[in-house]
XYZ file of C-alpha atoms in Angstrom:
604
model
C -8.838 27.000 -8.020
C -10.812 29.262 -5.704
C -9.711 30.239 -2.225
C -12.935 28.699 -0.911
C -12.025 25.267 -2.297
C -8.515 25.451 -0.849
C -9.851 26.558 2.522
C -12.353 23.714 2.596
C -9.597 21.222 1.724
C -7.512 22.559 4.612
C -10.457 22.024 6.947
C -10.953 18.503 5.591
C -7.291 17.685 6.229
C -7.679 18.804 9.842
C -6.436 22.063 11.293
C -4.505 20.245 14.018
C -2.695 18.172 11.382
C -1.787 21.319 9.460
C -0.462 22.904 12.652
C 1.699 19.803 13.249
C 3.179 20.114 9.776
C 3.872 23.849 10.117
C 5.472 23.420 13.549
C 7.646 20.595 12.206
C 8.772 22.597 9.175
C 9.539 25.699 11.242
C 11.374 23.600 13.817
C 13.628 21.980 11.213
C 14.321 25.219 9.362
C 15.077 27.167 12.523
C 17.069 24.399 14.179
C 14.731 24.235 17.171
C 13.806 20.662 16.312
C 16.594 18.484 17.792
C 16.669 16.287 14.678
C 18.772 18.953 12.982
C 21.417 18.744 15.699
C 21.867 14.976 15.777
C 25.327 13.470 15.586
C 26.447 9.862 15.696
C 29.820 8.229 15.245
C 30.047 5.554 12.593
C 28.790 2.194 13.755
C 31.367 -0.588 13.576
C 31.478 -4.245 14.511
C 29.653 -7.490 13.831
C 25.882 -7.225 13.433
C 24.778 -10.877 13.567
C 26.574 -13.908 14.982
C 26.148 -17.612 14.075
C 22.836 -19.116 15.120
C 21.911 -22.489 16.553
C 18.914 -22.433 14.181
C 21.143 -23.197 11.173
C 19.605 -25.792 8.849
C 16.237 -26.011 10.620
C 14.159 -24.674 7.734
C 13.731 -25.717 4.141
C 13.897 -23.126 1.397
C 12.951 -23.975 -2.187
C 15.158 -21.297 -3.739
C 18.069 -19.139 -2.697
C 17.107 -15.540 -1.928
C 17.165 -13.226 -4.929
C 16.868 -9.459 -4.677
C 14.559 -8.102 -7.365
C 13.826 -4.406 -6.672
C 10.137 -3.558 -6.644
C 9.576 -7.272 -7.323
C 9.954 -6.969 -11.090
C 13.290 -5.321 -11.937
C 16.332 -7.485 -12.852
C 17.938 -9.319 -9.954
C 20.833 -7.624 -8.163
C 23.685 -9.449 -6.375
C 23.295 -8.475 -2.730
C 27.053 -8.276 -2.243
C 27.410 -5.694 -5.007
C 24.704 -3.184 -4.083
C 25.453 0.491 -4.712
C 23.688 2.613 -2.136
C 23.887 5.833 -4.146
C 22.544 4.322 -7.383
C 18.872 4.347 -8.317
C 17.532 0.920 -9.228
C 14.970 2.700 -11.402
C 17.180 4.967 -13.508
C 20.755 3.784 -12.932
C 21.706 7.366 -12.068
C 23.673 8.224 -8.950
C 22.560 10.483 -6.122
C 25.088 13.298 -6.026
C 24.609 14.489 -2.440
C 25.332 11.459 -0.246
C 27.444 13.549 2.133
C 24.923 16.333 2.778
C 22.673 16.409 5.884
C 19.350 14.758 5.099
C 17.300 17.891 5.846
C 19.026 19.836 3.072
C 17.982 17.345 0.378
C 14.873 17.346 -1.814
C 12.675 14.347 -2.551
C 12.173 15.352 -6.149
C 15.151 17.288 -7.479
C 17.994 14.788 -7.263
C 20.047 13.692 -10.245
C 18.891 10.145 -9.578
C 15.248 10.934 -10.374
C 12.572 9.245 -8.269
C 14.115 8.999 -4.791
C 12.306 5.708 -4.217
C 14.852 4.172 -6.581
C 17.514 5.009 -3.980
C 15.428 4.019 -0.964
C 14.342 0.615 -2.288
C 17.492 -1.420 -1.530
C 18.096 0.472 1.721
C 14.911 -0.940 3.244
C 16.929 -4.042 4.238
C 14.543 -6.577 2.681
C 17.707 -8.464 1.803
C 18.525 -8.879 5.510
C 15.409 -11.012 5.951
C 16.163 -12.919 2.763
C 19.744 -13.703 3.752
C 18.655 -14.731 7.253
C 16.182 -17.128 5.688
C 18.928 -18.547 3.449
C 21.175 -19.024 6.460
C 18.438 -20.849 8.361
C 17.998 -23.167 5.383
C 21.647 -24.218 5.665
C 23.625 -21.796 3.457
C 26.285 -20.754 5.989
C 27.854 -18.138 3.699
C 24.609 -16.131 3.837
C 25.512 -14.917 7.336
C 28.820 -13.508 6.129
C 27.023 -11.883 3.227
C 24.466 -10.388 5.622
C 27.141 -8.851 7.855
C 29.210 -7.605 4.932
C 26.209 -5.935 3.267
C 25.107 -4.254 6.500
C 28.671 -3.023 7.028
C 28.795 -1.663 3.478
C 25.543 0.211 4.017
C 26.618 1.925 7.228
C 30.017 2.838 5.773
C 28.372 4.618 2.839
C 25.393 6.050 4.722
C 26.849 7.867 7.712
C 24.126 8.622 10.264
C 21.940 11.549 9.259
C 23.743 12.241 5.978
C 22.407 11.478 2.527
C 18.995 10.513 1.131
C 18.635 7.253 3.057
C 18.222 9.232 6.302
C 15.776 11.731 4.849
C 12.540 9.878 5.521
C 11.512 8.755 9.003
C 9.429 5.954 7.540
C 12.365 4.581 5.556
C 14.445 4.577 8.739
C 11.580 2.803 10.491
C 11.403 0.061 7.873
C 15.105 -0.644 8.434
C 14.563 -0.893 12.192
C 11.719 -3.371 11.760
C 13.672 -5.470 9.269
C 16.778 -5.509 11.463
C 14.689 -6.532 14.466
C 12.955 -9.348 12.613
C 16.226 -10.539 11.135
C 17.413 -10.893 14.728
C 14.175 -12.666 15.602
C 14.631 -15.171 12.774
C 18.197 -15.832 13.924
C 17.126 -16.095 17.589
C 19.313 -13.123 18.585
C 16.765 -10.739 20.106
C 17.833 -11.448 23.698
C 21.558 -11.576 22.921
C 22.176 -9.131 20.064
C 25.517 -7.801 18.950
C 26.343 -4.339 20.413
C 26.844 -2.876 16.937
C 23.327 -3.913 15.952
C 21.783 -2.141 18.947
C 23.929 0.899 18.256
C 22.627 0.995 14.683
C 19.031 0.676 15.883
C 19.536 3.490 18.404
C 20.948 5.772 15.718
C 17.740 5.213 13.759
C 15.424 5.880 16.701
C 17.218 9.159 17.362
C 16.311 10.135 13.803
C 12.685 8.942 13.996
C 11.515 10.236 17.390
C 11.915 14.036 16.875
C 9.818 14.019 13.689
C 7.027 11.595 14.517
C 4.560 14.463 14.897
C 5.023 15.140 11.170
C 4.391 11.462 10.396
C 1.262 11.475 12.546
C -0.024 14.573 10.765
C -0.125 12.641 7.473
C -2.866 10.320 8.792
C -1.355 7.424 6.856
C 1.159 4.582 7.116
C 4.008 6.938 8.027
C 2.580 7.262 11.509
C 1.980 3.529 11.970
C 5.436 2.597 10.646
C 7.330 5.088 12.784
C 5.314 4.206 15.884
C 6.099 0.509 15.333
C 9.816 1.225 14.920
C 9.916 3.231 18.158
C 8.035 0.525 20.030
C 10.089 -2.348 18.628
C 13.472 -0.629 18.736
C 12.850 1.103 22.063
C 11.768 -2.068 23.876
C 14.696 -3.946 22.339
C 17.167 -1.440 23.740
C 15.434 -1.452 27.136
C 15.628 -5.229 27.637
C 19.306 -5.037 26.751
C 20.057 -2.477 29.435
C 19.456 0.908 27.816
C 16.822 2.386 30.118
C 17.005 5.733 28.308
C 15.105 4.073 25.461
C 12.006 3.656 27.646
C 10.664 6.966 26.329
C 10.869 5.641 22.747
C 9.102 2.424 23.691
C 6.316 4.364 25.411
C 6.022 6.854 22.555
C 5.766 4.024 20.056
C 3.081 2.221 22.033
C 1.111 5.443 22.448
C 1.032 6.155 18.716
C 0.369 2.536 17.732
C -2.770 2.701 19.845
C -3.725 6.158 18.638
C -3.215 5.432 14.946
C -5.168 2.168 15.044
C -8.196 3.871 16.555
C -8.035 6.898 14.269
C -6.990 5.422 10.908
C -8.697 2.008 10.927
C -12.481 2.144 10.738
C -14.837 -0.189 12.584
C -15.360 -2.146 9.361
C -11.601 -2.540 8.799
C -11.185 0.138 6.115
C -7.905 2.063 6.293
C -7.370 5.795 5.850
C -5.411 5.540 2.586
C -8.091 3.825 0.457
C -5.383 1.564 -1.004
C -4.908 -2.218 -1.121
C -1.121 -2.141 -0.935
C -1.016 0.479 1.805
C -3.586 -1.530 3.733
C -1.164 -4.459 3.543
C 1.681 -2.209 4.723
C -0.353 -1.136 7.737
C -1.441 -4.679 8.574
C 2.085 -6.115 8.259
C 3.316 -3.318 10.524
C 0.876 -4.187 13.287
C 1.613 -7.891 12.882
C 5.287 -7.139 13.513
C 4.481 -4.968 16.525
C 2.290 -7.679 18.029
C 4.773 -10.505 17.392
C 7.507 -8.355 18.939
C 5.319 -7.708 21.972
C 4.910 -11.456 22.382
C 8.636 -12.049 21.857
C 9.482 -9.786 24.804
C 6.405 -10.740 26.843
C 5.294 -7.115 27.060
C 1.793 -6.037 28.189
C -1.067 -6.507 25.758
C -2.265 -3.649 23.597
C -5.785 -2.402 24.199
C -8.850 -4.449 23.376
C -9.958 -1.679 20.994
C -6.706 -1.963 19.012
C -7.111 -5.704 18.563
C -10.742 -5.225 17.521
C -9.708 -2.810 14.750
C -6.928 -5.132 13.565
C -9.290 -8.083 13.395
C -11.571 -6.006 11.182
C -8.619 -4.843 9.055
C -7.531 -8.451 8.556
C -11.012 -9.441 7.419
C -11.090 -6.431 5.061
C -7.963 -7.570 3.226
C -9.117 -11.189 3.249
C -12.375 -10.229 1.530
C -10.494 -8.273 -1.166
C -7.929 -11.005 -1.919
C -8.562 -13.536 -4.667
C -8.095 -17.111 -3.478
C -6.716 -18.089 -6.886
C -3.308 -16.448 -7.209
C -3.765 -14.067 -4.278
C -4.049 -10.875 -6.338
C -6.403 -8.036 -5.385
C -7.783 -4.835 -6.957
C -5.069 -2.304 -7.820
C -7.016 0.182 -5.758
C -5.580 3.536 -4.701
C -1.966 4.604 -4.414
C 0.649 1.878 -4.856
C 4.327 2.606 -4.104
C 5.610 -0.964 -4.410
C 5.983 -1.474 -0.647
C 5.886 -4.879 1.038
C 7.040 -4.832 4.653
C 7.532 -8.475 5.605
C 8.771 -10.348 2.501
C 9.392 -13.803 3.977
C 7.983 -15.866 1.112
C 8.928 -16.321 -2.536
C 5.460 -15.293 -3.661
C 4.870 -12.479 -6.109
C 4.497 -8.900 -4.889
C 0.863 -8.918 -5.964
C 0.105 -12.068 -3.969
C -1.568 -10.794 -0.788
C -2.094 -14.238 0.722
C 1.111 -14.363 2.854
C 0.052 -11.186 4.676
C -3.571 -12.269 5.006
C -2.629 -15.724 6.269
C -0.150 -14.342 8.811
C -2.527 -11.658 10.103
C -5.343 -14.211 10.329
C -3.178 -16.455 12.495
C -1.975 -13.581 14.700
C -5.189 -11.597 15.165
C -8.028 -14.041 14.379
C -6.414 -17.288 15.566
C -7.624 -18.851 12.336
C -6.200 -19.802 8.961
C -7.489 -18.072 5.857
C -6.585 -21.088 3.711
C -6.316 -24.685 4.821
C -4.205 -25.986 1.942
C -0.458 -25.539 2.364
C 1.233 -23.025 0.102
C 4.056 -20.523 -0.167
C 1.799 -18.151 1.756
C 2.442 -20.310 4.854
C 6.209 -19.649 4.809
C 6.069 -16.559 7.106
C 4.145 -18.552 9.706
C 6.773 -21.283 9.659
C 9.759 -18.934 9.786
C 8.268 -16.938 12.655
C 7.660 -20.036 14.734
C 3.863 -19.905 14.663
C 1.448 -22.818 14.433
C -1.193 -22.910 11.711
C -4.615 -23.173 13.405
C -7.079 -25.875 12.509
C -9.890 -23.324 12.599
C -10.616 -21.701 9.227
C -12.099 -18.341 8.362
C -15.515 -18.407 6.681
C -15.295 -18.245 2.888
C -15.204 -14.714 1.407
C -18.666 -13.376 0.680
C -20.545 -10.272 -0.431
C -19.734 -7.284 1.793
C -20.469 -3.621 2.375
C -17.721 -1.640 4.113
C -19.537 1.673 4.289
C -16.970 3.447 6.502
C -14.416 3.151 3.689
C -16.806 3.230 0.736
C -16.691 -0.317 -0.666
C -19.406 -2.638 -1.974
C -18.189 -6.100 -2.928
C -20.495 -8.531 -4.713
C -19.472 -12.166 -4.968
C -21.327 -14.874 -6.905
C -21.186 -18.621 -6.391
C -19.679 -18.977 -9.866
C -16.487 -17.255 -8.704
C -17.132 -13.701 -9.934
C -16.274 -10.679 -7.775
C -17.266 -7.065 -8.430
C -16.004 -4.176 -6.313
C -17.610 -0.731 -6.400
C -15.800 1.986 -4.459
C -17.560 5.233 -3.635
C -16.430 8.439 -1.872
C -16.485 8.161 1.932
C -13.566 10.530 2.423
C -12.918 11.062 6.110
C -9.251 11.220 5.027
C -7.692 12.661 1.903
C -8.266 10.708 -1.309
C -5.243 10.024 -3.499
C -6.964 9.295 -6.810
C -10.063 10.318 -8.745
C -11.627 6.858 -8.676
C -15.150 7.450 -7.357
C -17.611 4.769 -8.546
C -14.799 2.768 -10.127
C -15.621 -0.906 -10.664
C -13.078 -3.710 -10.421
C -14.316 -7.022 -11.824
C -12.763 -10.470 -11.347
C -13.515 -14.024 -12.377
C -11.522 -17.090 -11.282
C -8.695 -14.862 -10.064
C -8.420 -12.942 -13.369
C -8.871 -9.171 -13.325
C -11.347 -8.468 -16.149
C -12.086 -4.773 -15.496
C -8.986 -3.095 -14.104
C -7.640 -0.129 -12.143
C -4.678 1.703 -13.665
C -2.474 1.874 -10.561
C 0.093 4.572 -9.797
C 3.350 4.142 -11.820
C 5.548 6.673 -9.985
C 5.311 9.440 -7.386
C 7.987 11.435 -9.215
C 6.801 11.127 -12.803
C 5.883 14.059 -15.024
C 2.576 15.816 -14.617
C 1.026 13.846 -17.472
C 1.639 10.592 -15.546
C 0.284 12.023 -12.299
C -2.816 13.299 -14.099
C -3.366 9.996 -15.906
C -2.790 7.478 -13.129
C -4.159 9.627 -10.337
C -6.990 10.879 -12.498
C -10.229 9.522 -13.814
C -8.761 8.188 -17.087
C -7.194 5.192 -15.368
C -10.471 4.071 -13.758
C -13.704 2.430 -14.866
C -16.114 5.296 -14.367
C -17.547 8.408 -16.071
C -15.529 11.500 -17.022
C -17.434 14.754 -17.536
C -16.215 17.355 -20.034
C -12.535 16.325 -19.857
C -12.193 17.327 -16.185
C -11.372 15.172 -13.176
C -13.804 14.431 -10.364
C -11.684 16.513 -7.965
C -9.193 19.299 -8.819
C -5.514 18.645 -8.064
C -3.981 21.127 -5.617
C -0.532 19.528 -5.504
C 1.261 16.270 -6.264
C -0.305 14.456 -3.314
C -3.413 16.548 -2.628
C -6.835 16.739 -4.265
C -9.459 19.362 -3.429
C -13.259 19.481 -3.377
C -13.579 16.018 -1.870
C -16.628 14.183 -3.133
C -19.438 13.008 -0.885
C -21.442 9.870 -1.636
C -25.222 9.893 -1.918
C -27.944 7.265 -2.393
C -25.740 4.411 -1.175
C -27.192 0.945 -0.616
C -26.236 -2.716 -0.910
C -28.478 -5.783 -1.061
C -26.355 -8.761 -0.103
C -29.070 -11.269 -0.959
C -29.872 -9.974 -4.460
C -26.220 -9.042 -5.137
C -26.949 -5.427 -6.000
C -25.439 -2.111 -4.966
C -25.652 1.570 -5.789
C -23.997 4.907 -5.051
C -23.705 8.363 -6.520
C -22.054 11.785 -6.152
C -22.266 15.370 -7.367
C -18.928 17.064 -8.097
C -17.797 20.642 -7.502
C -18.878 21.694 -11.013
C -22.387 20.315 -10.639
C -21.917 17.107 -12.612
C -23.786 14.149 -11.124
C -23.198 10.414 -11.552
C -25.295 7.611 -10.106
C -24.280 3.962 -10.611
C -26.278 0.766 -10.006
C -24.582 -2.622 -10.216
C -25.900 -6.172 -10.030
C -24.152 -9.524 -10.327
C -25.579 -12.823 -11.558
C -23.989 -16.201 -12.142
C -22.874 -15.200 -15.632
C -23.060 -11.412 -15.937
C -22.275 -8.045 -14.369
C -24.864 -5.354 -15.100
C -23.988 -1.661 -14.629
C -26.471 1.207 -15.077
C -25.004 4.729 -15.149
C -27.245 7.781 -14.926
C -25.472 11.085 -15.555
C -26.491 14.745 -15.510
C -24.736 18.083 -15.744
C -23.032 17.311 -19.065
C -22.029 20.494 -20.867
C -20.212 19.179 -23.932
C -19.586 15.461 -23.513
C -19.135 12.568 -21.091
C -16.960 9.465 -21.530
C -17.489 6.070 -19.909
C -14.402 3.867 -19.821
C -14.008 0.125 -19.338
C -10.378 -0.919 -18.881
C -10.093 -4.509 -20.114
C -7.746 -7.433 -19.617
C -5.158 -7.847 -22.354
C -6.725 -9.794 -25.219
C -7.988 -9.432 -28.787
C -11.214 -7.470 -28.394
C -13.450 -6.605 -31.358
C -16.402 -4.242 -31.737
C -19.550 -5.639 -33.364
C -22.128 -2.855 -33.351
C -22.830 -2.190 -29.674
C -21.136 -5.437 -28.615
C -17.473 -5.880 -27.698
C -16.128 -9.424 -27.520
C -12.911 -11.400 -27.229
C -14.623 -14.568 -28.415
C -15.278 -15.706 -24.878
C -16.719 -12.751 -22.985
C -19.272 -10.298 -24.402
C -19.794 -6.675 -23.336
C -22.968 -4.963 -24.508
C -23.499 -1.190 -24.238
C -26.854 0.555 -24.624
C -28.051 4.120 -24.017
C -31.332 6.009 -24.060
C -29.707 8.535 -26.429
C -27.429 8.136 -29.424
C -23.876 7.130 -28.594
C -21.504 9.564 -30.308
C -18.459 7.280 -30.184
C -17.731 3.697 -29.141
C -14.171 2.559 -29.738
C -11.277 0.653 -28.232
C -8.178 2.730 -27.536
C -4.765 1.860 -26.111
C -4.613 2.553 -22.377
C -1.912 2.097 -19.741
C -1.682 0.386 -16.395
C 0.950 -0.029 -13.671
C 0.579 -3.094 -11.466
C 4.123 -2.741 -10.075
C 5.845 0.504 -9.128
C 7.488 2.225 -12.132
C 6.311 -0.524 -14.490
C 3.947 0.388 -17.303
C 2.103 -1.855 -19.755
C -0.599 -1.328 -22.389
C -4.163 -2.538 -22.108
C -7.277 -2.105 -24.280
C -9.811 0.451 -23.061
C -13.378 0.860 -24.265
C -14.489 4.491 -24.515
C -18.197 5.326 -24.870
C -18.834 9.010 -25.579
C -22.180 10.789 -25.238
C -23.050 14.464 -25.671
C -25.797 15.027 -23.102
C -27.416 13.753 -19.928
C -28.467 10.139 -20.284
C -28.608 6.584 -18.973
C -25.986 4.059 -20.136
C -26.383 0.340 -19.509
C -23.385 -2.009 -19.713
C -23.631 -5.774 -19.444
C -20.481 -7.886 -19.122
C -21.260 -11.576 -19.787
C -18.603 -14.054 -18.758
C -18.487 -17.845 -19.022
C -19.131 -19.402 -15.641
């Protein structure tokens, strides 16, 4: 890759952000950053005491810990903090300072397999069990927290390496206390544990902010929540953390959330992470009767709530597998599936819009009940066709229940995948044309290239190259810029295009009727070949000339030149972190510039 492309990517990332990263790295390596000099005695004592709330809530099932929401259940009382839930291998350096450890070179493999059970999701689950009347859950909660701190001495081992992971623990500890009505009278050991975490988070928040993603929002929320908690319980030295957290919560909302609600990471699951984070910050503010955040912050969060509401399917609560997906879910208070976004949408709608997204009662209402909120009578308007131009999303929705999403490159922040002009298509809550997902951040290069590349998306690939060149594991260069963008909400049509760094150009028009999705692709700049892919739902699909059918739906492909190849191949998708399944993929290959028309007819 040329120096010019790398230089332009550095400019796109933001020189000030790059300076933040360099200063952080130099500070840690040299020892000038105080995070490298932290010390903390082991925390001992009871973390949570019996609550008067015992037996006040009903719970259909006892809490079960299933890592990443799909792996086999683990007994909470038998968790091994050095063992990866993904590989079963053990992390060999639990006693080393966190700053001397690598994210990617451990014996355990993907470090997220270590981090997953140390996020303290189980603390919320056990608190919920206790509130439903299972008294032994409180003992299990205290014993598990004690086990964690005994085997994860402050600032040693992988579970202290990431400021965001520490922040998630703070938020989950705080909301466990909130559920148990122990915010105002917490156990000293609990506050001591929270303080140890804030000491780790505060010195490195500039690095988190430089990422322009959920790291900054998460760490700001932890400082605000944990700092204010310590202050109301007599630790005035924590005021600086509370103020720092509030400052960055405000700053990040205004920088990372667009006016139309789009978030900087171009990802459904990371959008949920961000929204859950701000919900927790706001509910904590109310809990302690602290001053309101700014009007501008609330305006952005209202838009962000609507954004996720529009993307979420009413039937089943799933949503497009758009962008990076690391398996995160920050406020798991319901028994719903990981891919059910309705609990987060319903909660955020109540908190920020003072409305309910769905009137009918469901498992998605459980967080509202547990957090002591009332479900409003007022309902949000039904989801409709939308155009979120600040983020690059056109969503067409028919009265028959079909939903088509076209995402195009509006990259004010770094893109994580080559998915420009990808189409996600849904009918009655079923994902008919699908996004591949992510699989793992620590997989081999072939996985990173596949899931982060164009092959796992419904769009055109030119001459076997990706839309943007990969500079590193998490960084793409030569960011695309959209052209000829428009959306007609009345006629249910949309269009967008781009020209890549090698001169290849793709323009896509889409239209939605009551029984069909029509896509017209015009391409130029082909040197040897171009391939259009349609990633299908799992079924028995057969090719009949230029028609592909499963006996119910029919896809017809036409071109103004001869089609060199039309076949169904075996593709892959990852709808949960580290999980991989096979799906059928249509590949249409042409050898020169042309127009390709695809019609997907579905039964309405």
